[in-house]
Coordinates of C-alpha atoms in Angstrom, one line a residue:
Chain A
X1 CA -72.5 38.1 -7.1
X2 CA -69.5 36.1 -6.0
X3 CA -69.5 32.3 -5.6
X4 CA -69.2 31.1 -2.0
X5 CA -69.5 28.1 0.0
X6 CA -68.2 26.6 3.2
X7 CA -66.3 23.9 1.9
X8 CA -65.9 24.3 -1.8
X9 CA -69.4 23.0 -2.8
X10 CA -70.9 24.6 -5.6
X11 CA -74.1 26.7 -4.3
X12 CA -77.3 24.7 -5.0
X13 CA -80.7 26.5 -5.4
X14 CA -83.3 25.0 -3.1
X15 CA -86.2 24.2 -5.2
X16 CA -86.4 27.5 -6.6
X17 CA -86.0 29.6 -3.4
X18 CA -83.4 32.0 -2.8
X19 CA -81.2 30.0 -0.4
X20 CA -78.0 28.3 -1.0
X21 CA -77.2 24.9 0.3
X22 CA -73.6 25.8 0.2
X23 CA -73.4 25.8 4.1
X24 CA -75.1 22.4 4.4
X25 CA -78.0 21.7 6.7
X26 CA -78.7 20.2 10.0
X27 CA -81.6 18.3 8.8
X28 CA -81.6 14.6 8.2
X29 CA -83.2 13.1 5.1
X30 CA -85.3 10.0 6.0
X31 CA -84.9 6.9 3.8
X32 CA -88.0 5.4 2.2
X33 CA -87.2 2.0 3.6
X34 CA -88.9 1.4 7.2
X35 CA -86.3 -0.3 9.2
X36 CA -87.1 -3.2 11.6
X37 CA -87.8 -2.1 15.0
X38 CA -84.7 -4.2 16.4
X39 CA -82.5 -2.0 14.3
X40 CA -83.4 1.1 16.3
X41 CA -81.9 0.1 19.7
X42 CA -79.1 -2.0 20.8
X43 CA -79.5 -3.0 24.3
X44 CA -76.7 -5.7 24.7
X45 CA -74.9 -3.8 27.2
X46 CA -78.0 -3.0 29.2
X47 CA -79.1 -6.7 29.3
X48 CA -75.5 -7.8 30.4
X49 CA -75.8 -5.2 33.3
X50 CA -79.2 -6.3 34.3
X51 CA -78.5 -10.0 34.3
X52 CA -75.6 -9.2 36.4
X53 CA -77.9 -7.2 38.9
X54 CA -80.5 -9.9 39.1
X55 CA -77.8 -12.3 40.1
X56 CA -76.3 -10.1 42.8
X57 CA -77.1 -10.0 46.5
X58 CA -77.7 -6.3 46.7
X59 CA -81.2 -5.3 48.1
X60 CA -84.3 -5.2 46.0
X61 CA -84.5 -1.4 46.3
X62 CA -80.7 -1.3 45.1
X63 CA -81.6 -3.6 42.2
X64 CA -84.2 -1.3 41.2
X65 CA -82.0 1.6 41.1
X66 CA -79.3 -0.3 39.2
X67 CA -81.7 -1.5 36.7
X68 CA -83.0 2.0 35.8
X69 CA -79.4 3.1 35.5
X70 CA -78.4 0.3 33.4
X71 CA -80.9 1.5 30.9
X72 CA -78.6 4.6 30.3
X73 CA -76.3 2.2 28.3
X74 CA -79.0 1.4 25.6
X75 CA -77.7 2.8 22.4
X76 CA -80.4 4.4 20.1
X77 CA -79.7 4.7 16.4
X78 CA -81.2 8.0 15.6
X79 CA -81.0 7.8 11.9
X80 CA -82.8 4.6 11.8
X81 CA -85.3 5.9 14.2
X82 CA -86.0 8.8 11.8
X83 CA -86.3 6.3 9.0
X84 CA -88.9 4.4 11.0
X85 CA -90.7 7.7 12.0
X86 CA -91.1 8.7 8.3
X87 CA -92.9 5.1 7.8
X88 CA -94.9 4.5 10.6
X89 CA -98.5 5.2 11.9
X90 CA -100.0 8.4 13.0
X91 CA -100.3 7.3 16.5
X92 CA -96.7 6.0 16.6
X93 CA -95.4 9.4 15.2
X94 CA -97.3 11.3 18.0
X95 CA -95.8 9.1 20.8
X96 CA -92.2 9.4 19.1
X97 CA -92.5 13.1 19.2
X98 CA -93.8 13.2 22.6
X99 CA -90.6 11.1 23.7
X100 CA -88.4 13.5 21.6
X101 CA -87.1 10.8 19.5
X102 CA -87.4 13.0 16.6
X103 CA -87.4 16.6 15.9
X104 CA -89.8 18.2 13.6
X105 CA -88.7 21.3 11.4
X106 CA -92.1 22.9 11.0
X107 CA -92.4 25.4 8.2
X108 CA -88.6 24.7 7.4
X109 CA -87.9 27.3 10.1
X110 CA -84.5 25.6 11.3
X111 CA -83.3 24.7 7.7
X112 CA -84.2 27.6 5.9
X113 CA -83.4 30.1 8.8
X114 CA -80.1 28.4 9.1
X115 CA -79.3 29.0 5.4
X116 CA -80.6 32.5 5.4
X117 CA -78.4 33.4 8.2
X118 CA -75.3 31.9 6.8
X119 CA -76.1 34.0 3.7
X120 CA -76.4 37.0 5.6
X121 CA -73.1 36.5 7.2
X122 CA -71.6 36.1 3.7
X123 CA -73.3 39.3 2.6
X124 CA -71.8 41.2 5.5
X125 CA -68.4 40.1 4.7
X126 CA -68.7 41.1 1.1
X127 CA -70.2 44.4 1.7
X128 CA -67.4 45.2 4.0
X129 CA -64.6 43.8 2.1
X130 CA -65.3 44.6 -1.5
Chain B
X1 CA -60.5 40.5 29.7
X2 CA -59.5 39.7 26.0
X3 CA -63.2 38.9 25.0
X4 CA -64.1 42.4 26.4
X5 CA -61.8 44.3 24.1
X6 CA -62.2 42.0 21.1
X7 CA -66.0 42.7 21.2
X8 CA -65.5 46.5 21.3
X9 CA -62.6 46.5 18.7
X10 CA -65.0 44.6 16.3
X11 CA -67.7 47.1 16.7
X12 CA -70.2 45.6 19.3
X13 CA -71.8 48.6 21.0
X14 CA -74.1 47.0 23.2
X15 CA -74.1 46.0 27.0
X16 CA -71.2 43.9 28.3
X17 CA -71.3 42.5 31.7
X18 CA -68.3 40.5 33.2
X19 CA -69.2 37.9 35.6
X20 CA -66.9 37.1 38.6
X21 CA -67.2 35.2 41.8
X22 CA -66.6 36.1 45.3
X23 CA -63.8 33.6 45.8
X24 CA -61.7 35.4 43.2
X25 CA -58.7 37.1 45.2
X26 CA -58.7 39.9 42.5
X27 CA -62.6 40.7 42.5
X28 CA -62.3 43.9 44.1
X29 CA -59.7 45.0 41.5
X30 CA -62.2 44.0 39.0
X31 CA -64.9 45.7 40.6
X32 CA -63.0 49.0 40.9
X33 CA -62.0 48.7 37.2
X34 CA -65.3 47.8 35.6
X35 CA -67.7 49.2 37.9
X36 CA -71.4 48.4 37.1
X37 CA -70.2 46.0 34.3
X38 CA -69.0 43.8 36.9
X39 CA -71.3 41.3 38.4
X40 CA -70.4 39.1 41.3
X41 CA -72.0 36.0 42.5
X42 CA -71.7 33.6 45.3
X43 CA -69.8 30.9 44.3
X44 CA -70.5 28.5 47.0
X45 CA -74.1 28.9 46.9
X46 CA -74.1 28.5 43.1
X47 CA -72.2 25.3 43.6
X48 CA -75.1 23.9 45.8
X49 CA -77.5 24.5 43.2
X50 CA -75.4 23.0 40.3
X51 CA -75.1 19.2 39.4
X52 CA -71.4 19.2 39.5
X53 CA -71.3 15.3 38.9
X54 CA -68.8 14.7 41.6
X55 CA -68.2 15.1 45.3
X56 CA -64.8 16.8 45.3
X57 CA -66.1 20.1 46.3
X58 CA -63.7 21.7 43.7
X59 CA -64.9 24.9 42.9
X60 CA -62.4 25.6 39.9
X61 CA -65.1 25.3 37.2
X62 CA -66.9 27.5 34.9
X63 CA -70.2 25.4 35.6
X64 CA -71.3 27.7 38.5
X65 CA -70.8 31.0 36.5
X66 CA -72.5 29.7 33.4
X67 CA -75.6 28.4 35.3
X68 CA -75.8 31.7 37.4
X69 CA -75.7 34.0 34.3
X70 CA -79.2 33.1 33.6
X71 CA -80.2 34.3 36.9
X72 CA -78.0 37.5 36.7
X73 CA -79.4 38.3 33.3
X74 CA -83.1 38.1 34.7
X75 CA -82.1 40.4 37.6
X76 CA -80.6 43.0 35.0
X77 CA -83.8 42.7 32.8
X78 CA -82.1 41.0 29.9
X79 CA -84.0 38.5 28.0
X80 CA -81.2 37.7 25.2
X81 CA -77.5 37.4 25.9
X82 CA -74.3 35.6 25.1
X83 CA -72.2 33.7 27.4
X84 CA -68.8 33.9 26.4
X85 CA -66.6 31.5 28.2
X86 CA -63.2 32.2 27.1
X87 CA -60.5 34.7 26.3
X88 CA -61.2 35.6 22.4
X89 CA -58.5 37.3 20.4
X90 CA -61.0 37.8 17.6
X91 CA -64.2 36.6 16.1
X92 CA -63.7 35.7 12.4
X93 CA -65.5 34.9 9.4
X94 CA -64.8 31.3 8.0
X95 CA -65.8 31.2 4.4
X96 CA -64.8 30.1 1.0
X97 CA -65.1 33.1 -1.5
X98 CA -64.3 32.1 -5.2
X99 CA -62.4 29.2 -3.8
X100 CA -60.2 31.1 -1.4
X101 CA -60.6 30.5 2.2
X102 CA -61.5 33.6 4.3
X103 CA -60.4 33.8 7.8
X104 CA -60.8 37.5 8.8
X105 CA -62.1 39.4 11.5
X106 CA -65.9 40.3 11.6
X107 CA -66.3 43.9 10.9
X108 CA -69.6 44.5 12.5
X109 CA -70.4 42.3 15.5
X110 CA -73.7 44.4 16.1
X111 CA -75.0 43.2 12.8
X112 CA -73.9 39.6 13.2
X113 CA -75.4 39.4 16.6
X114 CA -78.7 41.0 15.5
X115 CA -79.0 38.4 12.5
X116 CA -78.2 35.6 14.8
X117 CA -80.6 36.6 17.3
X118 CA -83.3 36.8 14.6
X119 CA -82.7 33.4 13.7
X120 CA -82.7 32.3 17.3
X121 CA -86.1 33.9 17.9
X122 CA -87.5 32.1 15.1
X123 CA -86.9 28.7 16.2
X124 CA -86.9 26.4 19.3
X125 CA -83.2 26.1 20.1
X126 CA -81.9 26.5 23.4
X127 CA -78.7 28.0 22.2
X128 CA -76.6 28.6 19.2
X129 CA -73.0 29.0 19.4
X130 CA -70.2 30.2 16.9
X131 CA -67.9 27.7 15.4
X132 CA -64.3 27.4 17.1
X133 CA -61.0 27.1 15.2
X134 CA -60.8 23.4 15.9
X135 CA -64.0 22.7 14.1
X136 CA -62.3 23.2 10.9
X137 CA -59.4 20.7 11.3
X138 CA -59.6 17.7 9.4
X139 CA -61.9 18.7 6.5
X140 CA -65.6 18.4 6.0
X141 CA -66.3 15.5 8.4
X142 CA -63.1 15.4 10.3
X143 CA -63.3 11.5 9.6
X144 CA -66.5 11.1 11.5
X145 CA -68.6 10.3 8.4
X146 CA -71.1 13.0 8.9
X147 CA -71.2 16.6 7.8
X148 CA -69.6 18.3 10.8
X149 CA -72.4 20.8 11.4
X150 CA -75.1 18.3 11.6
X151 CA -73.4 17.6 14.7
X152 CA -75.6 19.4 17.1
X153 CA -72.9 20.9 19.3
X154 CA -72.7 24.3 20.9
X155 CA -69.5 25.3 22.5
X156 CA -67.9 28.1 24.3
X157 CA -70.2 31.1 22.9
X158 CA -73.8 30.5 23.9
X159 CA -76.6 32.7 22.7
X160 CA -79.3 32.2 25.3
X161 CA -82.5 33.5 26.5
X162 CA -83.9 33.8 30.1
X163 CA -87.2 32.4 28.5
X164 CA -85.3 29.2 27.5
X165 CA -83.3 28.3 30.4
X166 CA -81.3 25.2 30.7
X167 CA -78.5 24.0 33.2
X168 CA -75.0 23.0 32.2
X169 CA -74.0 19.9 34.1
X170 CA -70.7 18.4 35.2
X171 CA -67.9 20.1 36.8
X172 CA -65.4 19.6 33.8
X173 CA -66.3 19.6 30.1
X174 CA -69.8 20.9 31.1
X175 CA -70.3 22.2 27.5
X176 CA -70.0 19.0 25.9
X177 CA -71.9 17.1 28.6
X178 CA -74.8 19.3 28.3
X179 CA -75.4 19.4 24.8
X180 CA -75.1 15.7 24.4
X181 CA -77.4 15.1 27.6
X182 CA -80.0 17.7 26.9
X183 CA -79.7 17.2 23.0
X184 CA -80.5 13.4 23.6
X185 CA -83.7 14.6 25.2
X186 CA -84.8 16.9 22.2
X187 CA -83.2 20.0 23.2
X188 CA -81.9 21.9 20.2
X189 CA -78.1 23.1 20.1
X190 CA -76.7 24.6 17.1
X191 CA -73.5 26.1 15.8
X192 CA -73.2 28.8 13.2
X193 CA -70.4 27.4 11.0
X194 CA -69.3 30.3 9.1
X195 CA -68.4 32.4 12.0
X196 CA -65.7 31.2 14.5
X197 CA -64.4 32.6 17.8
X198 CA -60.6 32.5 17.9
X199 CA -59.3 31.7 21.4
X200 CA -56.2 32.1 23.2
X201 CA -54.5 28.7 23.4
X202 CA -56.3 26.3 25.9
X203 CA -54.4 25.0 28.7
X204 CA -51.7 27.6 28.1
X205 CA -52.9 30.3 30.3
X206 CA -52.0 29.8 34.0
X207 CA -54.6 29.9 36.8
X208 CA -58.1 28.5 37.8
X209 CA -59.6 25.9 35.4
X210 CA -56.3 25.5 33.6
X211 CA -54.9 24.3 36.8
X212 CA -57.8 22.0 37.6
X213 CA -57.0 20.5 34.1
X214 CA -53.5 20.0 34.6
X215 CA -54.2 18.3 38.1
X216 CA -56.2 15.6 36.6
X217 CA -55.3 16.0 32.9
X218 CA -58.0 15.8 30.3
X219 CA -58.7 12.3 31.4
X220 CA -61.1 13.3 34.3
X221 CA -62.6 16.1 32.2
X222 CA -63.5 13.5 29.3
X223 CA -65.0 11.2 31.8
X224 CA -67.6 13.7 32.9
X225 CA -69.2 13.4 29.3
X226 CA -68.9 9.7 29.3
X227 CA -70.6 9.4 32.9
X228 CA -73.6 11.5 32.0
X229 CA -74.0 10.0 28.4
X230 CA -72.6 6.4 28.4
X231 CA -74.4 5.3 25.3
X232 CA -73.0 7.6 22.9
X233 CA -69.7 9.1 24.3
X234 CA -66.3 7.3 24.5
X235 CA -62.9 8.3 25.7
X236 CA -60.1 7.9 23.3
X237 CA -56.6 9.3 22.6
X238 CA -56.5 12.4 20.5
X239 CA -53.3 12.3 18.4
X240 CA -51.8 15.8 18.0
X241 CA -48.3 17.4 19.0
X242 CA -49.4 16.7 22.5
X243 CA -51.3 13.3 22.4
X244 CA -54.1 13.4 25.0
X245 CA -57.2 11.8 26.2
X246 CA -60.3 13.2 24.7
X247 CA -64.1 12.5 24.4
X248 CA -65.5 11.2 21.1
X249 CA -69.2 11.6 20.6
X250 CA -71.1 8.7 18.4
X251 CA -73.5 11.5 16.9
X252 CA -75.9 8.9 15.4
X253 CA -76.5 7.6 18.9
X254 CA -76.5 10.9 20.7
X255 CA -79.5 13.1 19.5
X256 CA -82.6 12.7 17.7
X257 CA -82.5 13.8 13.9
X258 CA -84.2 16.8 12.8
X259 CA -86.4 16.4 9.9
X260 CA -88.6 18.1 7.4
X261 CA -92.3 18.5 8.3
X262 CA -93.3 16.7 5.2
X263 CA -92.7 13.4 6.9
X264 CA -95.3 14.0 9.6
X265 CA -98.8 12.8 9.2
X266 CA -101.3 15.6 8.5
X267 CA -103.7 14.8 11.6
X268 CA -101.3 14.9 14.5
X269 CA -102.2 17.6 17.0

């Protein structure tokens, strides 16, 4: 079979299965080190906005609305969040999943299916162009 | 109608529906030409149901059509369908075979669509797109420091299901705004990276949406995505032959990561 890849990587066998990693993967590999919770989120901008809102003369209802809106500026670091997930308690994992802070690839359906589809595309090309 | 002919030329044999709106001055001409393949929707009504993100009332947007297509599919008893938002001159393989770049027409779209659908059915994604020509500019990470297809985007060609409905948002740049906004809430958007749609040049064809872009430039367009997702979208200058303002997504701050099940504790229900 011809060698193929998306960007010139050598095809790599994935733990003995038939899939190639030549097309990369949409999955993230968490690190062993658990980050501090403070590293998962940057709310500097949010705090600045909330401070300004508190010190304003708008109505209480307006303040409440603006404070909720200010939270849209909180910056989440999803690679750190994934690292944290991989190293935290069962209960925390469950709550993180419910809040969609992480996506679990059950039975590797996303990763292996993606690679399998990519391989089928290559096979299609080869069959029609050999 | 480029896409219609491209699909047939590249051996797609299934159904095609063209979606037009009742505000289009040529709609009767299209209906005559395409008959039952032409579906027409009430654009003003669709606009009332959409979150356009502004109060201009400007209907020059694909937002209203893309959201209505889910409803039209259901009415026509179609469970799985592609939304194709542009004029495609071809749909191409994008491969490296024996070190040689392959950029040639897909021979059998029926087969490609079938395989992509099989994958779509097997996972929880809300949509899967083909890549676009621009995705391949600039090498593996396009300077963004992550493998480009670990970016969870879906643009322009959307494989969808009536059982996995989602709403596009924002009058302009609705594809970007939607995959970032819903992506941040755990909805899965993917791109198949070794097939690409080849589009006619953006903002070169006169009429409709192109005029809307030219009215406000890409400035307003990019700001729609920023307005919906201020924590991870920036607006910056995109340097090219015609330097223009464009959105930039900070992907690590945009969408939750997908990880292998092995990192999950065994007892979680």
